[in-house]
Amino acid sequence: MRTDTPVDSAVIFATRLDMEPDGMETMTTPVVAVPTGEPSQYRFSADLTMDGNWRFSVAAKVQGEAETVQAQIVIEVQP
């Protein structure tokens, strides 16, 4: 059940940034976790080398959740 409550100490074990929304799933770029110094905040950095729509996917283990928590967002990069 989604509660929109901030989550401390999630274990993020998978990230991916690709251009699947524009039909180029094999066009990927590395994603680097960036420390925030704040609990419940997770920050990432990537070099978006091309204009278009990028899909950011993340998967994490969260205490109290039996299943892996997954999310995706689409980021539009313009010139």
mmCIF file of N, CA and C in Angstrom:
data_model
loop_
_atom_site.group_PDB
_atom_site.id
_atom_site.type_symbol
_atom_site.label_atom_id
_atom_site.label_comp_id
_atom_site.label_asym_id
_atom_site.label_seq_id
_atom_site.Cartn_x
_atom_site.Cartn_y
_atom_site.Cartn_z
ATOM 1 N N MET A 1 0.839 -1.168 0.000
ATOM 2 C CA MET A 1 0.000 0.000 0.000
ATOM 3 C C MET A 1 0.893 1.244 0.000
ATOM 4 N N ARG A 2 0.650 2.138 -0.907
ATOM 5 C CA ARG A 2 1.428 3.371 -1.021
ATOM 6 C C ARG A 2 0.989 4.358 0.058
ATOM 7 N N THR A 3 1.979 4.901 0.791
ATOM 8 C CA THR A 3 1.663 5.840 1.861
ATOM 9 C C THR A 3 2.273 7.218 1.630
ATOM 10 N N ASP A 4 3.147 7.360 0.632
ATOM 11 C CA ASP A 4 3.860 8.610 0.362
ATOM 12 C C ASP A 4 4.706 9.068 1.550
ATOM 13 N N THR A 5 5.059 8.140 2.426
ATOM 14 C CA THR A 5 5.918 8.423 3.563
ATOM 15 C C THR A 5 7.373 8.286 3.128
ATOM 16 N N PRO A 6 8.236 9.254 3.475
ATOM 17 C CA PRO A 6 9.655 9.115 3.125
ATOM 18 C C PRO A 6 10.240 7.820 3.692
ATOM 19 N N VAL A 7 11.183 7.245 2.948
ATOM 20 C CA VAL A 7 11.782 5.970 3.333
ATOM 21 C C VAL A 7 13.266 6.177 3.619
ATOM 22 N N ASP A 8 13.664 5.884 4.857
ATOM 23 C CA ASP A 8 15.086 5.911 5.206
ATOM 24 C C ASP A 8 15.701 4.560 4.858
ATOM 25 N N SER A 9 16.911 4.556 4.468
ATOM 26 C CA SER A 9 17.747 3.372 4.245
ATOM 27 C C SER A 9 17.170 2.346 3.267
ATOM 28 N N ALA A 10 16.581 2.819 2.188
ATOM 29 C CA ALA A 10 16.223 1.896 1.110
ATOM 30 C C ALA A 10 17.527 1.393 0.491
ATOM 31 N N VAL A 11 17.536 0.158 0.061
ATOM 32 C CA VAL A 11 18.720 -0.407 -0.583
ATOM 33 C C VAL A 11 18.464 -0.409 -2.087
ATOM 34 N N ILE A 12 19.028 0.574 -2.752
ATOM 35 C CA ILE A 12 18.849 0.698 -4.198
ATOM 36 C C ILE A 12 19.871 -0.209 -4.860
ATOM 37 N N PHE A 13 19.373 -1.186 -5.606
ATOM 38 C CA PHE A 13 20.285 -2.165 -6.204
ATOM 39 C C PHE A 13 20.270 -2.151 -7.717
ATOM 40 N N ALA A 14 19.389 -1.376 -8.338
ATOM 41 C CA ALA A 14 19.379 -1.321 -9.798
ATOM 42 C C ALA A 14 18.903 0.049 -10.261
ATOM 43 N N THR A 15 19.665 0.644 -11.167
ATOM 44 C CA THR A 15 19.253 1.871 -11.845
ATOM 45 C C THR A 15 19.567 1.702 -13.323
ATOM 46 N N ARG A 16 18.799 2.372 -14.142
ATOM 47 C CA ARG A 16 19.041 2.327 -15.589
ATOM 48 C C ARG A 16 18.477 3.608 -16.197
ATOM 49 N N LEU A 17 19.216 4.156 -17.144
ATOM 50 C CA LEU A 17 18.776 5.334 -17.878
ATOM 51 C C LEU A 17 18.934 5.033 -19.353
ATOM 52 N N ASP A 18 17.815 4.988 -20.073
ATOM 53 C CA ASP A 18 17.847 4.639 -21.490
ATOM 54 C C ASP A 18 16.837 5.482 -22.264
ATOM 55 N N MET A 19 16.894 5.388 -23.580
ATOM 56 C CA MET A 19 16.008 6.163 -24.447
ATOM 57 C C MET A 19 14.861 5.320 -25.001
ATOM 58 N N GLU A 20 14.362 4.387 -24.225
ATOM 59 C CA GLU A 20 13.249 3.526 -24.651
ATOM 60 C C GLU A 20 12.028 4.330 -25.100
ATOM 61 N N PRO A 21 11.680 5.452 -24.463
ATOM 62 C CA PRO A 21 10.497 6.191 -24.932
ATOM 63 C C PRO A 21 10.597 6.665 -26.382
ATOM 64 N N ASP A 22 11.821 6.822 -26.892
ATOM 65 C CA ASP A 22 12.030 7.213 -28.285
ATOM 66 C C ASP A 22 12.390 6.021 -29.166
ATOM 67 N N GLY A 23 12.171 4.793 -28.657
ATOM 68 C CA GLY A 23 12.415 3.591 -29.441
ATOM 69 C C GLY A 23 13.874 3.167 -29.502
ATOM 70 N N MET A 24 14.700 3.698 -28.588
ATOM 71 C CA MET A 24 16.127 3.365 -28.607
ATOM 72 C C MET A 24 16.542 2.809 -27.241
ATOM 73 N N GLU A 25 15.979 1.658 -26.875
ATOM 74 C CA GLU A 25 16.245 1.076 -25.556
ATOM 75 C C GLU A 25 17.722 0.755 -25.334
ATOM 76 N N THR A 26 18.454 0.496 -26.420
ATOM 77 C CA THR A 26 19.872 0.167 -26.267
ATOM 78 C C THR A 26 20.744 1.403 -26.057
ATOM 79 N N MET A 27 20.177 2.604 -26.247
ATOM 80 C CA MET A 27 20.925 3.843 -25.988
ATOM 81 C C MET A 27 20.843 4.105 -24.487
ATOM 82 N N THR A 28 21.931 3.821 -23.775
ATOM 83 C CA THR A 28 21.961 3.957 -22.324
ATOM 84 C C THR A 28 23.093 4.894 -21.909
ATOM 85 N N THR A 29 23.043 5.307 -20.665
ATOM 86 C CA THR A 29 24.128 6.088 -20.085
ATOM 87 C C THR A 29 24.274 5.672 -18.623
ATOM 88 N N PRO A 30 25.488 5.694 -18.102
ATOM 89 C CA PRO A 30 25.680 5.298 -16.704
ATOM 90 C C PRO A 30 24.975 6.248 -15.735
ATOM 91 N N VAL A 31 24.527 5.681 -14.625
ATOM 92 C CA VAL A 31 23.889 6.438 -13.543
ATOM 93 C C VAL A 31 24.763 6.274 -12.307
ATOM 94 N N VAL A 32 25.049 7.384 -11.635
ATOM 95 C CA VAL A 32 25.901 7.372 -10.452
ATOM 96 C C VAL A 32 25.097 7.906 -9.267
ATOM 97 N N ALA A 33 25.102 7.168 -8.159
ATOM 98 C CA ALA A 33 24.459 7.649 -6.938
ATOM 99 C C ALA A 33 25.304 8.774 -6.352
ATOM 100 N N VAL A 34 24.632 9.841 -5.916
ATOM 101 C CA VAL A 34 25.304 11.004 -5.337
ATOM 102 C C VAL A 34 24.842 11.144 -3.889
ATOM 103 N N PRO A 35 25.775 11.188 -2.943
ATOM 104 C CA PRO A 35 25.365 11.329 -1.538
ATOM 105 C C PRO A 35 24.636 12.654 -1.304
ATOM 106 N N THR A 36 23.620 12.613 -0.435
ATOM 107 C CA THR A 36 22.863 13.825 -0.143
ATOM 108 C C THR A 36 23.088 14.328 1.264
ATOM 109 N N GLY A 37 23.460 13.438 2.178
ATOM 110 C CA GLY A 37 23.611 13.825 3.569
ATOM 111 C C GLY A 37 22.281 13.983 4.283
ATOM 112 N N GLU A 38 21.197 13.720 3.593
ATOM 113 C CA GLU A 38 19.859 13.834 4.164
ATOM 114 C C GLU A 38 19.177 12.466 4.140
ATOM 115 N N PRO A 39 18.579 12.059 5.248
ATOM 116 C CA PRO A 39 17.834 10.797 5.219
ATOM 117 C C PRO A 39 16.626 10.930 4.288
ATOM 118 N N SER A 40 16.254 9.846 3.703
ATOM 119 C CA SER A 40 15.080 9.770 2.825
ATOM 120 C C SER A 40 15.254 10.484 1.493
ATOM 121 N N GLN A 41 16.462 10.935 1.169
ATOM 122 C CA GLN A 41 16.692 11.555 -0.127
ATOM 123 C C GLN A 41 17.700 10.720 -0.900
ATOM 124 N N TYR A 42 17.391 10.487 -2.149
ATOM 125 C CA TYR A 42 18.247 9.688 -3.011
ATOM 126 C C TYR A 42 18.479 10.509 -4.274
ATOM 127 N N ARG A 43 19.743 10.739 -4.620
ATOM 128 C CA ARG A 43 20.076 11.598 -5.742
ATOM 129 C C ARG A 43 20.995 10.828 -6.679
ATOM 130 N N PHE A 44 20.827 11.107 -7.978
ATOM 131 C CA PHE A 44 21.613 10.426 -8.997
ATOM 132 C C PHE A 44 22.118 11.437 -10.005
ATOM 133 N N SER A 45 23.205 11.090 -10.664
ATOM 134 C CA SER A 45 23.789 11.940 -11.690
ATOM 135 C C SER A 45 24.007 11.107 -12.947
ATOM 136 N N ALA A 46 23.823 11.753 -14.092
ATOM 137 C CA ALA A 46 24.056 11.070 -15.370
ATOM 138 C C ALA A 46 24.378 12.113 -16.431
ATOM 139 N N ASP A 47 25.092 11.709 -17.439
ATOM 140 C CA ASP A 47 25.419 12.567 -18.571
ATOM 141 C C ASP A 47 24.446 12.228 -19.693
ATOM 142 N N LEU A 48 23.466 13.103 -19.891
ATOM 143 C CA LEU A 48 22.474 12.871 -20.942
ATOM 144 C C LEU A 48 23.053 13.405 -22.249
ATOM 145 N N THR A 49 23.568 12.498 -23.055
ATOM 146 C CA THR A 49 24.371 12.842 -24.219
ATOM 147 C C THR A 49 23.575 13.199 -25.465
ATOM 148 N N MET A 50 22.250 13.101 -25.392
ATOM 149 C CA MET A 50 21.445 13.278 -26.585
ATOM 150 C C MET A 50 20.089 13.867 -26.213
ATOM 151 N N ASP A 51 19.573 14.777 -27.049
ATOM 152 C CA ASP A 51 18.227 15.303 -26.843
ATOM 153 C C ASP A 51 17.222 14.188 -27.054
ATOM 154 N N GLY A 52 16.090 14.273 -26.374
ATOM 155 C CA GLY A 52 15.023 13.292 -26.534
ATOM 156 C C GLY A 52 14.470 12.886 -25.185
ATOM 157 N N ASN A 53 13.769 11.784 -25.174
ATOM 158 C CA ASN A 53 13.112 11.281 -23.969
ATOM 159 C C ASN A 53 13.902 10.130 -23.377
ATOM 160 N N TRP A 54 14.285 10.301 -22.124
ATOM 161 C CA TRP A 54 15.058 9.293 -21.391
ATOM 162 C C TRP A 54 14.181 8.690 -20.308
ATOM 163 N N ARG A 55 14.273 7.375 -20.137
ATOM 164 C CA ARG A 55 13.536 6.675 -19.075
ATOM 165 C C ARG A 55 14.523 6.322 -17.965
ATOM 166 N N PHE A 56 14.214 6.804 -16.747
ATOM 167 C CA PHE A 56 15.014 6.457 -15.573
ATOM 168 C C PHE A 56 14.247 5.401 -14.794
ATOM 169 N N SER A 57 14.886 4.256 -14.576
ATOM 170 C CA SER A 57 14.284 3.150 -13.824
ATOM 171 C C SER A 57 15.111 2.899 -12.576
ATOM 172 N N VAL A 58 14.436 2.627 -11.471
ATOM 173 C CA VAL A 58 15.118 2.341 -10.215
ATOM 174 C C VAL A 58 14.394 1.204 -9.510
ATOM 175 N N ALA A 59 15.160 0.348 -8.853
ATOM 176 C CA ALA A 59 14.596 -0.756 -8.067
ATOM 177 C C ALA A 59 15.285 -0.761 -6.709
ATOM 178 N N ALA A 60 14.479 -0.982 -5.657
ATOM 179 C CA ALA A 60 15.029 -0.928 -4.303
ATOM 180 C C ALA A 60 14.326 -1.924 -3.399
ATOM 181 N N LYS A 61 15.044 -2.324 -2.373
ATOM 182 C CA LYS A 61 14.469 -3.111 -1.286
ATOM 183 C C LYS A 61 14.171 -2.124 -0.154
ATOM 184 N N VAL A 62 12.961 -2.211 0.370
ATOM 185 C CA VAL A 62 12.518 -1.315 1.436
ATOM 186 C C VAL A 62 12.056 -2.164 2.605
ATOM 187 N N GLN A 63 12.564 -1.844 3.790
ATOM 188 C CA GLN A 63 12.188 -2.596 4.984
ATOM 189 C C GLN A 63 10.667 -2.565 5.152
ATOM 190 N N GLY A 64 10.093 -3.734 5.406
ATOM 191 C CA GLY A 64 8.657 -3.856 5.590
ATOM 192 C C GLY A 64 7.892 -4.186 4.321
ATOM 193 N N GLU A 65 8.569 -4.137 3.174
ATOM 194 C CA GLU A 65 7.941 -4.474 1.894
ATOM 195 C C GLU A 65 8.435 -5.846 1.447
ATOM 196 N N ALA A 66 7.519 -6.733 1.164
ATOM 197 C CA ALA A 66 7.897 -8.082 0.737
ATOM 198 C C ALA A 66 8.481 -8.089 -0.679
ATOM 199 N N GLU A 67 7.978 -7.227 -1.527
ATOM 200 C CA GLU A 67 8.404 -7.192 -2.930
ATOM 201 C C GLU A 67 9.379 -6.044 -3.166
ATOM 202 N N THR A 68 10.112 -6.141 -4.245
ATOM 203 C CA THR A 68 10.986 -5.058 -4.674
ATOM 204 C C THR A 68 10.129 -3.861 -5.073
ATOM 205 N N VAL A 69 10.530 -2.671 -4.651
ATOM 206 C CA VAL A 69 9.849 -1.443 -5.036
ATOM 207 C C VAL A 69 10.524 -0.930 -6.297
ATOM 208 N N GLN A 70 9.722 -0.661 -7.336
ATOM 209 C CA GLN A 70 10.255 -0.212 -8.619
ATOM 210 C C GLN A 70 9.530 1.039 -9.076
ATOM 211 N N ALA A 71 10.251 1.895 -9.789
ATOM 212 C CA ALA A 71 9.647 3.106 -10.329
ATOM 213 C C ALA A 71 10.349 3.488 -11.620
ATOM 214 N N GLN A 72 9.624 4.208 -12.463
ATOM 215 C CA GLN A 72 10.185 4.729 -13.708
ATOM 216 C C GLN A 72 9.636 6.136 -13.921
ATOM 217 N N ILE A 73 10.492 7.002 -14.437
ATOM 218 C CA ILE A 73 10.035 8.315 -14.874
ATOM 219 C C ILE A 73 10.658 8.597 -16.230
ATOM 220 N N VAL A 74 10.017 9.461 -16.994
ATOM 221 C CA VAL A 74 10.549 9.873 -18.287
ATOM 222 C C VAL A 74 11.001 11.322 -18.161
ATOM 223 N N ILE A 75 12.225 11.574 -18.628
ATOM 224 C CA ILE A 75 12.832 12.894 -18.570
ATOM 225 C C ILE A 75 13.007 13.375 -20.008
ATOM 226 N N GLU A 76 12.458 14.545 -20.314
ATOM 227 C CA GLU A 76 12.608 15.110 -21.660
ATOM 228 C C GLU A 76 13.812 16.041 -21.675
ATOM 229 N N VAL A 77 14.768 15.767 -22.567
ATOM 230 C CA VAL A 77 15.959 16.591 -22.702
ATOM 231 C C VAL A 77 15.804 17.403 -23.991
ATOM 232 N N GLN A 78 15.910 18.722 -23.848
ATOM 233 C CA GLN A 78 15.785 19.618 -24.985
ATOM 234 C C GLN A 78 17.101 20.330 -25.242
ATOM 235 N N PRO A 79 17.321 20.751 -26.494
ATOM 236 C CA PRO A 79 18.586 21.453 -26.819
ATOM 237 C C PRO A 79 18.682 22.782 -26.092
#
